[in-house]
Amino acid sequence: MLPKMVSLWPLTLICFLAFSVSITHSKTLKRDVKALNEIKASLGWRVVYAWIGDDPCGDGDLPPWSGVTCSTQGDYRVVTELEVYAVSIIGPFPIAVTNLLDLTRLDLHNNKLTGPIPPQIGRLRRLRMLNLRWNKLQDVLPPEIGELKKLAHLSLSFNNFKGEIPKELANLPELRYLYLQENRFTGRIPPELGTLQNLRHLDVGNNHLVGTIRELIRIEGCFPVLRNLYLNNNYLTGGVPAQLANVTNLEILYLSYNKMSGVIPTAVADIPKLTYLYLDHNQFSGRIPNALYKHPFLKELYIEGNGFRPGVDPIGAHKVLELSDTDFLV
């Protein structure tokens, strides 16, 4: 039996080497080579000095382009990730990016991109993370973003987007983190966002939004896993409805700098893990429910700039809760 086993080794070795050679010499899909070379050729992208050669996935002795990740699919290599951030890229959003149909991550944050997001963005059906924060993008958001069914992280914060927040964002069943703060959005926050079964973080702070919390949570069973709700620095009116206690996973509720009024209902203390409650700089009145002061998880209650009765005290020391890059790990 031993001679037969030994005789199999040359054949096994040949098969292994053939497989290795096929992987090594896989060609990059022409579609992706063309798209990234179009981007490379545009004036505003010449700051990306590490893009050497013609093949973004690497060719011979040349490594893959910086910020480009490829994978092998069948006989070809395709671009699956493009992460080029904080290098002062100038100019409009590169439409050629929307030809990279196998992208799962697109991160162009902290550059100087201008103009709108093109409607062709809807072609990137495999995208799981889209991070364009800290640019100079503008105009309305294309409803085609709602076609990115696998999207889990969407950050468009710190830009100049305007118009209404598209209700088509509610068509993203995998969405977990939605960052729209520091733009110029107007109108009401779509209550349809409450139907997102995986949404954990919603930040629409520092915009020009109107409406009430009651309107936002009007759909029964809304926001089932939402932990962080940032509505600060807008033009919201009305009160804090008792029904907010039905959003049972809330940990952060940030209502600072709006035009909200009324008394704070005792039911808010029924939110089990409420940890940070910012009510400051509104028009609230009356007293803070005693149950909030006895809440086992509440670390901060910030109430400055309201019409509360004398003797109403804050809890904790007000801190700015900031986003870290680890929040974008998928």
mmCIF file of C-alpha atoms in Angstrom:
data_model
loop_
_atom_site.group_PDB
_atom_site.id
_atom_site.type_symbol
_atom_site.label_atom_id
_atom_site.label_comp_id
_atom_site.label_asym_id
_atom_site.label_seq_id
_atom_site.Cartn_x
_atom_site.Cartn_y
_atom_site.Cartn_z
ATOM 1 C CA MET A 1 0.000 0.000 0.000
ATOM 2 C CA LEU A 2 2.837 2.410 0.785
ATOM 3 C CA PRO A 3 4.183 2.608 -2.814
ATOM 4 C CA LYS A 4 0.706 3.555 -4.070
ATOM 5 C CA MET A 5 0.439 6.357 -1.507
ATOM 6 C CA VAL A 6 3.842 7.713 -2.439
ATOM 7 C CA SER A 7 2.954 7.678 -6.126
ATOM 8 C CA LEU A 8 0.080 10.089 -5.476
ATOM 9 C CA TRP A 9 2.404 12.848 -4.231
ATOM 10 C CA PRO A 10 3.639 14.107 -7.649
ATOM 11 C CA LEU A 11 0.055 14.413 -8.887
ATOM 12 C CA THR A 12 -1.001 16.270 -5.719
ATOM 13 C CA LEU A 13 1.946 18.621 -6.015
ATOM 14 C CA ILE A 14 1.152 19.374 -9.666
ATOM 15 C CA CYS A 15 -2.487 20.160 -8.821
ATOM 16 C CA PHE A 16 -1.412 22.446 -5.972
ATOM 17 C CA LEU A 17 1.058 24.318 -8.154
ATOM 18 C CA ALA A 18 -1.511 24.702 -10.932
ATOM 19 C CA PHE A 19 -3.998 26.139 -8.445
ATOM 20 C CA SER A 20 -1.371 28.524 -7.047
ATOM 21 C CA VAL A 21 -0.393 29.731 -10.508
ATOM 22 C CA SER A 22 -4.029 30.311 -11.437
ATOM 23 C CA ILE A 23 -4.521 32.494 -8.347
ATOM 24 C CA THR A 24 -1.280 34.364 -8.888
ATOM 25 C CA HIS A 25 -2.047 35.122 -12.511
ATOM 26 C CA SER A 26 -5.728 35.953 -12.156
ATOM 27 C CA LYS A 27 -6.489 39.019 -14.175
ATOM 28 C CA THR A 28 -8.265 42.009 -12.707
ATOM 29 C CA LEU A 29 -11.670 42.516 -14.260
ATOM 30 C CA LYS A 30 -11.373 45.112 -17.053
ATOM 31 C CA ARG A 31 -14.419 46.942 -15.710
ATOM 32 C CA ASP A 32 -12.657 47.630 -12.416
ATOM 33 C CA VAL A 33 -9.317 48.493 -14.037
ATOM 34 C CA LYS A 34 -11.047 51.028 -16.287
ATOM 35 C CA ALA A 35 -13.077 52.564 -13.460
ATOM 36 C CA LEU A 36 -10.146 53.114 -11.109
ATOM 37 C CA ASN A 37 -7.853 54.395 -13.849
ATOM 38 C CA GLU A 38 -10.518 56.947 -14.778
ATOM 39 C CA ILE A 39 -10.543 58.102 -11.172
ATOM 40 C CA LYS A 40 -6.749 58.097 -11.005
ATOM 41 C CA ALA A 41 -6.548 60.304 -14.112
ATOM 42 C CA SER A 42 -8.797 63.027 -12.688
ATOM 43 C CA LEU A 43 -6.921 66.061 -11.446
ATOM 44 C CA GLY A 44 -8.254 66.033 -7.898
ATOM 45 C CA TRP A 45 -7.014 62.472 -7.275
ATOM 46 C CA ARG A 46 -3.372 63.118 -8.101
ATOM 47 C CA VAL A 47 -2.728 63.405 -4.371
ATOM 48 C CA VAL A 48 -2.924 59.586 -4.249
ATOM 49 C CA TYR A 49 0.748 59.096 -5.088
ATOM 50 C CA ALA A 50 0.805 55.407 -4.174
ATOM 51 C CA TRP A 51 -1.337 54.426 -7.160
ATOM 52 C CA ILE A 52 1.482 53.104 -9.364
ATOM 53 C CA GLY A 53 0.962 51.050 -12.511
ATOM 54 C CA ASP A 54 -2.256 50.336 -14.365
ATOM 55 C CA ASP A 55 -3.675 47.451 -12.348
ATOM 56 C CA PRO A 56 -5.305 48.535 -9.041
ATOM 57 C CA CYS A 57 -5.025 44.969 -7.715
ATOM 58 C CA GLY A 58 -1.286 44.816 -8.387
ATOM 59 C CA ASP A 59 0.611 43.476 -11.358
ATOM 60 C CA GLY A 60 3.833 41.480 -11.223
ATOM 61 C CA ASP A 61 6.176 43.197 -8.790
ATOM 62 C CA LEU A 62 3.777 46.115 -8.263
ATOM 63 C CA PRO A 63 1.616 45.914 -5.123
ATOM 64 C CA PRO A 64 -2.114 46.708 -5.050
ATOM 65 C CA TRP A 65 -2.927 50.395 -4.971
ATOM 66 C CA SER A 66 -3.077 51.980 -1.537
ATOM 67 C CA GLY A 67 -6.609 51.805 -0.142
ATOM 68 C CA VAL A 68 -7.738 49.221 -2.713
ATOM 69 C CA THR A 69 -8.671 45.703 -1.624
ATOM 70 C CA CYS A 70 -9.318 42.969 -4.167
ATOM 71 C CA SER A 71 -10.577 39.405 -4.044
ATOM 72 C CA THR A 72 -10.642 36.560 -6.545
ATOM 73 C CA GLN A 73 -13.946 35.555 -8.094
ATOM 74 C CA GLY A 74 -13.620 32.708 -10.544
ATOM 75 C CA ASP A 75 -10.903 33.566 -13.050
ATOM 76 C CA TYR A 76 -10.759 37.263 -12.189
ATOM 77 C CA ARG A 77 -9.856 39.645 -9.415
ATOM 78 C CA VAL A 78 -12.403 42.310 -8.495
ATOM 79 C CA VAL A 79 -12.211 45.403 -6.300
ATOM 80 C CA THR A 80 -14.197 44.883 -3.096
ATOM 81 C CA GLU A 81 -13.021 47.805 -0.938
ATOM 82 C CA LEU A 82 -11.994 51.380 -1.688
ATOM 83 C CA GLU A 83 -10.789 53.330 1.352
ATOM 84 C CA VAL A 84 -9.040 56.576 0.454
ATOM 85 C CA TYR A 85 -9.584 59.126 3.200
ATOM 86 C CA ALA A 86 -7.943 62.207 4.678
ATOM 87 C CA VAL A 87 -5.756 62.891 1.633
ATOM 88 C CA SER A 88 -7.429 66.112 0.414
ATOM 89 C CA ILE A 89 -9.055 64.655 -2.692
ATOM 90 C CA ILE A 90 -10.674 67.544 -4.601
ATOM 91 C CA GLY A 91 -13.578 67.575 -7.033
ATOM 92 C CA PRO A 92 -16.969 65.955 -7.566
ATOM 93 C CA PHE A 93 -17.960 62.528 -6.339
ATOM 94 C CA PRO A 94 -16.358 60.178 -8.898
ATOM 95 C CA ILE A 95 -19.167 58.580 -10.884
ATOM 96 C CA ALA A 96 -16.741 55.885 -12.082
ATOM 97 C CA VAL A 97 -16.843 54.462 -8.538
ATOM 98 C CA THR A 98 -20.392 53.300 -9.262
ATOM 99 C CA ASN A 99 -18.979 50.883 -11.868
ATOM 100 C CA LEU A 100 -17.193 48.926 -9.115
ATOM 101 C CA LEU A 101 -20.149 46.616 -8.714
ATOM 102 C CA ASP A 102 -18.461 44.283 -6.216
ATOM 103 C CA LEU A 103 -17.648 46.992 -3.649
ATOM 104 C CA THR A 104 -18.575 46.144 -0.080
ATOM 105 C CA ARG A 105 -16.843 49.163 1.548
ATOM 106 C CA LEU A 106 -16.501 52.699 0.210
ATOM 107 C CA ASP A 107 -14.746 55.135 2.530
ATOM 108 C CA LEU A 108 -13.836 58.570 1.155
ATOM 109 C CA HIS A 109 -14.282 60.529 4.377
ATOM 110 C CA ASN A 110 -12.369 63.659 5.335
ATOM 111 C CA ASN A 111 -11.580 64.857 1.813
ATOM 112 C CA LYS A 112 -12.806 67.825 -0.244
ATOM 113 C CA LEU A 113 -15.381 66.175 -2.470
ATOM 114 C CA THR A 114 -18.068 68.504 -3.814
ATOM 115 C CA GLY A 115 -21.368 68.303 -5.658
ATOM 116 C CA PRO A 116 -24.125 65.711 -5.241
ATOM 117 C CA ILE A 117 -24.032 61.972 -4.728
ATOM 118 C CA PRO A 118 -25.019 60.660 -8.176
ATOM 119 C CA PRO A 119 -28.131 58.492 -8.503
ATOM 120 C CA GLN A 120 -25.910 55.753 -9.952
ATOM 121 C CA ILE A 121 -24.873 55.026 -6.349
ATOM 122 C CA GLY A 122 -27.816 52.623 -6.339
ATOM 123 C CA ARG A 123 -25.834 50.248 -8.555
ATOM 124 C CA LEU A 124 -23.532 49.249 -5.669
ATOM 125 C CA ARG A 125 -25.857 46.516 -4.443
ATOM 126 C CA ARG A 126 -23.167 44.734 -2.399
ATOM 127 C CA LEU A 127 -22.129 47.780 -0.402
ATOM 128 C CA ARG A 128 -22.162 47.284 3.371
ATOM 129 C CA MET A 129 -20.418 50.479 4.461
ATOM 130 C CA LEU A 130 -20.575 53.961 2.895
ATOM 131 C CA ASN A 131 -18.618 56.672 4.691
ATOM 132 C CA LEU A 132 -18.519 60.138 3.088
ATOM 133 C CA ARG A 133 -18.448 62.268 6.227
ATOM 134 C CA TRP A 134 -16.343 65.417 6.451
ATOM 135 C CA ASN A 135 -16.511 66.456 2.789
ATOM 136 C CA LYS A 136 -18.229 69.329 0.981
ATOM 137 C CA LEU A 137 -20.921 67.300 -0.714
ATOM 138 C CA GLN A 138 -24.222 69.034 -1.322
ATOM 139 C CA ASP A 139 -27.688 68.937 -2.916
ATOM 140 C CA VAL A 140 -30.412 66.429 -2.020
ATOM 141 C CA LEU A 141 -29.756 62.785 -1.260
ATOM 142 C CA PRO A 142 -30.709 60.545 -4.182
ATOM 143 C CA PRO A 143 -33.509 58.115 -3.302
ATOM 144 C CA GLU A 144 -31.453 55.438 -5.050
ATOM 145 C CA ILE A 145 -29.489 55.034 -1.798
ATOM 146 C CA GLY A 146 -32.519 53.016 -0.735
ATOM 147 C CA GLU A 147 -31.493 50.337 -3.243
ATOM 148 C CA LEU A 148 -28.359 49.402 -1.266
ATOM 149 C CA LYS A 149 -30.069 46.514 0.503
ATOM 150 C CA LYS A 150 -26.935 45.226 2.264
ATOM 151 C CA LEU A 151 -25.883 48.594 3.697
ATOM 152 C CA ALA A 152 -25.226 48.440 7.442
ATOM 153 C CA HIS A 153 -23.276 51.693 8.051
ATOM 154 C CA LEU A 154 -24.128 54.998 6.375
ATOM 155 C CA SER A 155 -22.300 58.182 7.357
ATOM 156 C CA LEU A 156 -23.009 61.385 5.425
ATOM 157 C CA SER A 157 -22.383 63.757 8.327
ATOM 158 C CA PHE A 158 -20.514 67.059 8.146
ATOM 159 C CA ASN A 159 -21.438 67.947 4.572
ATOM 160 C CA ASN A 160 -23.848 70.423 2.983
ATOM 161 C CA PHE A 161 -26.721 68.147 2.012
ATOM 162 C CA LYS A 162 -30.120 69.822 1.857
ATOM 163 C CA GLY A 163 -33.760 68.954 1.292
ATOM 164 C CA GLU A 164 -35.670 66.245 3.095
ATOM 165 C CA ILE A 165 -34.224 63.040 4.459
ATOM 166 C CA PRO A 166 -35.423 60.482 1.897
ATOM 167 C CA LYS A 167 -37.902 57.975 3.259
ATOM 168 C CA GLU A 168 -36.266 55.421 0.950
ATOM 169 C CA LEU A 169 -33.624 54.967 3.664
ATOM 170 C CA ALA A 170 -36.270 52.845 5.375
ATOM 171 C CA ASN A 171 -35.768 50.308 2.555
ATOM 172 C CA LEU A 172 -32.367 49.277 3.975
ATOM 173 C CA PRO A 173 -33.127 46.196 6.093
ATOM 174 C CA GLU A 174 -29.533 45.727 7.310
ATOM 175 C CA LEU A 175 -28.928 49.363 8.346
ATOM 176 C CA ARG A 176 -27.492 49.646 11.858
ATOM 177 C CA TYR A 177 -25.826 53.058 12.002
ATOM 178 C CA LEU A 178 -27.174 56.187 10.308
ATOM 179 C CA TYR A 179 -25.196 59.434 10.663
ATOM 180 C CA LEU A 180 -26.753 62.505 9.023
ATOM 181 C CA GLN A 181 -25.702 65.196 11.500
ATOM 182 C CA GLU A 182 -24.212 68.576 10.589
ATOM 183 C CA ASN A 183 -25.967 69.121 7.264
ATOM 184 C CA ARG A 184 -28.804 71.344 6.064
ATOM 185 C CA PHE A 185 -31.653 68.871 5.980
ATOM 186 C CA THR A 186 -35.147 70.329 6.284
ATOM 187 C CA GLY A 187 -38.640 68.960 6.803
ATOM 188 C CA ARG A 188 -39.626 66.111 9.092
ATOM 189 C CA ILE A 189 -37.680 62.997 10.005
ATOM 190 C CA PRO A 190 -39.377 60.135 8.139
ATOM 191 C CA PRO A 191 -41.243 57.983 10.677
ATOM 192 C CA GLU A 192 -40.654 55.093 8.266
ATOM 193 C CA LEU A 193 -37.131 54.887 9.706
ATOM 194 C CA GLY A 194 -38.771 53.345 12.769
ATOM 195 C CA THR A 195 -39.470 50.199 10.751
ATOM 196 C CA LEU A 196 -35.743 49.426 10.448
ATOM 197 C CA GLN A 197 -35.364 46.277 12.525
ATOM 198 C CA ASN A 198 -31.579 46.582 12.976
ATOM 199 C CA LEU A 199 -31.111 50.333 13.458
ATOM 200 C CA ARG A 200 -29.066 50.969 16.604
ATOM 201 C CA HIS A 201 -27.863 54.545 16.114
ATOM 202 C CA LEU A 202 -29.688 57.487 14.508
ATOM 203 C CA ASP A 203 -28.052 60.920 14.468
ATOM 204 C CA VAL A 204 -29.795 63.799 12.684
ATOM 205 C CA GLY A 205 -28.471 66.540 14.964
ATOM 206 C CA ASN A 206 -27.475 70.004 13.764
ATOM 207 C CA ASN A 207 -29.830 70.314 10.823
ATOM 208 C CA HIS A 208 -32.980 72.376 10.162
ATOM 209 C CA LEU A 209 -35.541 69.689 10.915
ATOM 210 C CA VAL A 210 -39.039 70.304 12.247
ATOM 211 C CA GLY A 211 -41.819 68.159 13.655
ATOM 212 C CA THR A 212 -42.381 66.284 16.893
ATOM 213 C CA ILE A 213 -41.161 63.120 18.569
ATOM 214 C CA ARG A 214 -44.760 61.916 18.649
ATOM 215 C CA GLU A 215 -44.792 61.947 14.837
ATOM 216 C CA LEU A 216 -41.453 60.167 14.656
ATOM 217 C CA ILE A 217 -42.537 57.229 16.830
ATOM 218 C CA ARG A 218 -46.123 56.963 15.592
ATOM 219 C CA ILE A 219 -45.635 53.532 13.966
ATOM 220 C CA GLU A 220 -46.418 50.749 16.429
ATOM 221 C CA GLY A 221 -43.361 48.748 17.465
ATOM 222 C CA CYS A 222 -40.977 51.311 15.976
ATOM 223 C CA PHE A 223 -37.212 51.396 16.549
ATOM 224 C CA PRO A 224 -37.092 47.964 18.212
ATOM 225 C CA VAL A 225 -33.304 47.926 18.809
ATOM 226 C CA LEU A 226 -32.464 51.657 18.735
ATOM 227 C CA ARG A 227 -29.950 52.605 21.421
ATOM 228 C CA ASN A 228 -28.860 56.132 20.517
ATOM 229 C CA LEU A 229 -31.188 58.879 19.265
ATOM 230 C CA TYR A 230 -29.630 62.258 18.502
ATOM 231 C CA LEU A 231 -32.176 64.963 17.598
ATOM 232 C CA ASN A 232 -30.254 67.944 19.001
ATOM 233 C CA ASN A 233 -29.882 71.392 17.427
ATOM 234 C CA ASN A 234 -32.965 71.387 15.239
ATOM 235 C CA TYR A 235 -36.377 73.058 15.374
ATOM 236 C CA LEU A 236 -38.419 70.248 16.902
ATOM 237 C CA THR A 237 -41.528 71.259 18.853
ATOM 238 C CA GLY A 238 -44.058 69.534 21.093
ATOM 239 C CA GLY A 239 -43.264 67.538 24.186
ATOM 240 C CA VAL A 240 -41.662 64.274 25.190
ATOM 241 C CA PRO A 241 -44.510 61.773 24.711
ATOM 242 C CA ALA A 242 -45.082 59.019 27.261
ATOM 243 C CA GLN A 243 -45.082 56.561 24.332
ATOM 244 C CA LEU A 244 -41.318 57.070 24.067
ATOM 245 C CA ALA A 245 -41.052 54.486 26.848
ATOM 246 C CA ASN A 246 -41.994 51.902 24.181
ATOM 247 C CA VAL A 247 -38.582 52.428 22.565
ATOM 248 C CA THR A 248 -37.248 50.144 25.236
ATOM 249 C CA ASN A 249 -33.595 49.853 24.162
ATOM 250 C CA LEU A 250 -32.807 53.580 24.274
ATOM 251 C CA GLU A 251 -29.602 54.463 26.096
ATOM 252 C CA ILE A 252 -28.902 57.970 24.773
ATOM 253 C CA LEU A 253 -31.623 60.558 24.113
ATOM 254 C CA TYR A 254 -30.201 63.868 22.926
ATOM 255 C CA LEU A 255 -32.832 66.625 22.603
ATOM 256 C CA SER A 256 -30.671 69.698 23.327
ATOM 257 C CA TYR A 257 -31.264 73.007 21.542
ATOM 258 C CA ASN A 258 -34.727 72.539 20.088
ATOM 259 C CA LYS A 259 -38.033 74.293 20.740
ATOM 260 C CA MET A 260 -39.675 71.531 22.720
ATOM 261 C CA SER A 261 -41.987 72.256 25.639
ATOM 262 C CA GLY A 262 -44.281 70.752 28.269
ATOM 263 C CA VAL A 263 -43.505 68.562 31.260
ATOM 264 C CA ILE A 264 -41.338 65.452 31.275
ATOM 265 C CA PRO A 265 -43.585 62.395 31.722
ATOM 266 C CA THR A 266 -42.832 59.846 34.429
ATOM 267 C CA ALA A 267 -42.956 57.127 31.759
ATOM 268 C CA VAL A 268 -39.500 58.189 30.508
ATOM 269 C CA ALA A 269 -38.073 56.616 33.659
ATOM 270 C CA ASP A 270 -39.475 53.287 32.444
ATOM 271 C CA ILE A 271 -36.881 53.093 29.660
ATOM 272 C CA PRO A 272 -34.776 50.354 31.276
ATOM 273 C CA LYS A 273 -31.221 51.278 30.218
ATOM 274 C CA LEU A 274 -31.533 55.026 29.702
ATOM 275 C CA THR A 275 -28.056 56.361 30.479
ATOM 276 C CA TYR A 276 -27.803 59.877 28.989
ATOM 277 C CA LEU A 277 -30.769 62.260 28.806
ATOM 278 C CA TYR A 278 -30.102 65.732 27.404
ATOM 279 C CA LEU A 279 -33.030 68.142 27.672
ATOM 280 C CA ASP A 280 -31.095 71.402 27.822
ATOM 281 C CA HIS A 281 -31.964 74.596 25.969
ATOM 282 C CA ASN A 282 -35.596 73.921 25.225
ATOM 283 C CA GLN A 283 -38.806 75.255 26.781
ATOM 284 C CA PHE A 284 -39.623 72.439 29.189
ATOM 285 C CA SER A 285 -41.374 73.287 32.448
ATOM 286 C CA GLY A 286 -42.609 71.709 35.661
ATOM 287 C CA ARG A 287 -40.570 69.184 37.616
ATOM 288 C CA ILE A 288 -38.355 66.275 36.707
ATOM 289 C CA PRO A 289 -40.070 63.013 37.777
ATOM 290 C CA ASN A 290 -38.531 61.609 40.946
ATOM 291 C CA ALA A 291 -38.300 58.229 39.253
ATOM 292 C CA LEU A 292 -35.588 59.594 36.957
ATOM 293 C CA TYR A 293 -33.398 60.478 39.929
ATOM 294 C CA LYS A 294 -33.760 56.867 41.099
ATOM 295 C CA HIS A 295 -33.079 55.342 37.691
ATOM 296 C CA PRO A 296 -30.351 52.675 38.100
ATOM 297 C CA PHE A 297 -28.564 53.451 34.804
ATOM 298 C CA LEU A 298 -28.982 57.217 34.353
ATOM 299 C CA LYS A 299 -25.549 58.885 34.490
ATOM 300 C CA GLU A 300 -26.355 62.283 33.008
ATOM 301 C CA LEU A 301 -29.449 64.463 33.027
ATOM 302 C CA TYR A 302 -28.752 67.860 31.535
ATOM 303 C CA ILE A 303 -31.515 70.447 32.002
ATOM 304 C CA GLU A 304 -29.961 73.914 31.644
ATOM 305 C CA GLY A 305 -31.832 76.584 29.673
ATOM 306 C CA ASN A 306 -35.416 75.513 30.396
ATOM 307 C CA GLY A 307 -38.273 76.705 32.588
ATOM 308 C CA PHE A 308 -38.142 73.975 35.215
ATOM 309 C CA ARG A 309 -39.239 74.832 38.719
ATOM 310 C CA PRO A 310 -36.609 75.877 41.264
ATOM 311 C CA GLY A 311 -34.904 72.941 42.910
ATOM 312 C CA VAL A 312 -34.742 70.799 39.783
ATOM 313 C CA ASP A 313 -31.170 69.524 39.636
ATOM 314 C CA PRO A 314 -29.068 67.976 36.901
ATOM 315 C CA ILE A 315 -27.362 64.596 37.174
ATOM 316 C CA GLY A 316 -23.702 64.157 36.315
ATOM 317 C CA ALA A 317 -21.397 66.438 34.343
ATOM 318 C CA HIS A 318 -22.354 67.245 30.775
ATOM 319 C CA LYS A 319 -20.023 65.687 28.212
ATOM 320 C CA VAL A 320 -20.002 65.749 24.419
ATOM 321 C CA LEU A 321 -20.514 62.219 23.171
ATOM 322 C CA GLU A 322 -18.408 61.863 20.056
ATOM 323 C CA LEU A 323 -18.144 59.293 17.313
ATOM 324 C CA SER A 324 -15.030 57.166 16.998
ATOM 325 C CA ASP A 325 -13.727 55.454 13.890
ATOM 326 C CA THR A 326 -14.307 52.071 15.521
ATOM 327 C CA ASP A 327 -18.030 52.651 14.991
ATOM 328 C CA PHE A 328 -17.437 52.057 11.287
ATOM 329 C CA LEU A 329 -16.053 48.558 11.613
ATOM 330 C CA VAL A 330 -18.285 46.082 9.835
#
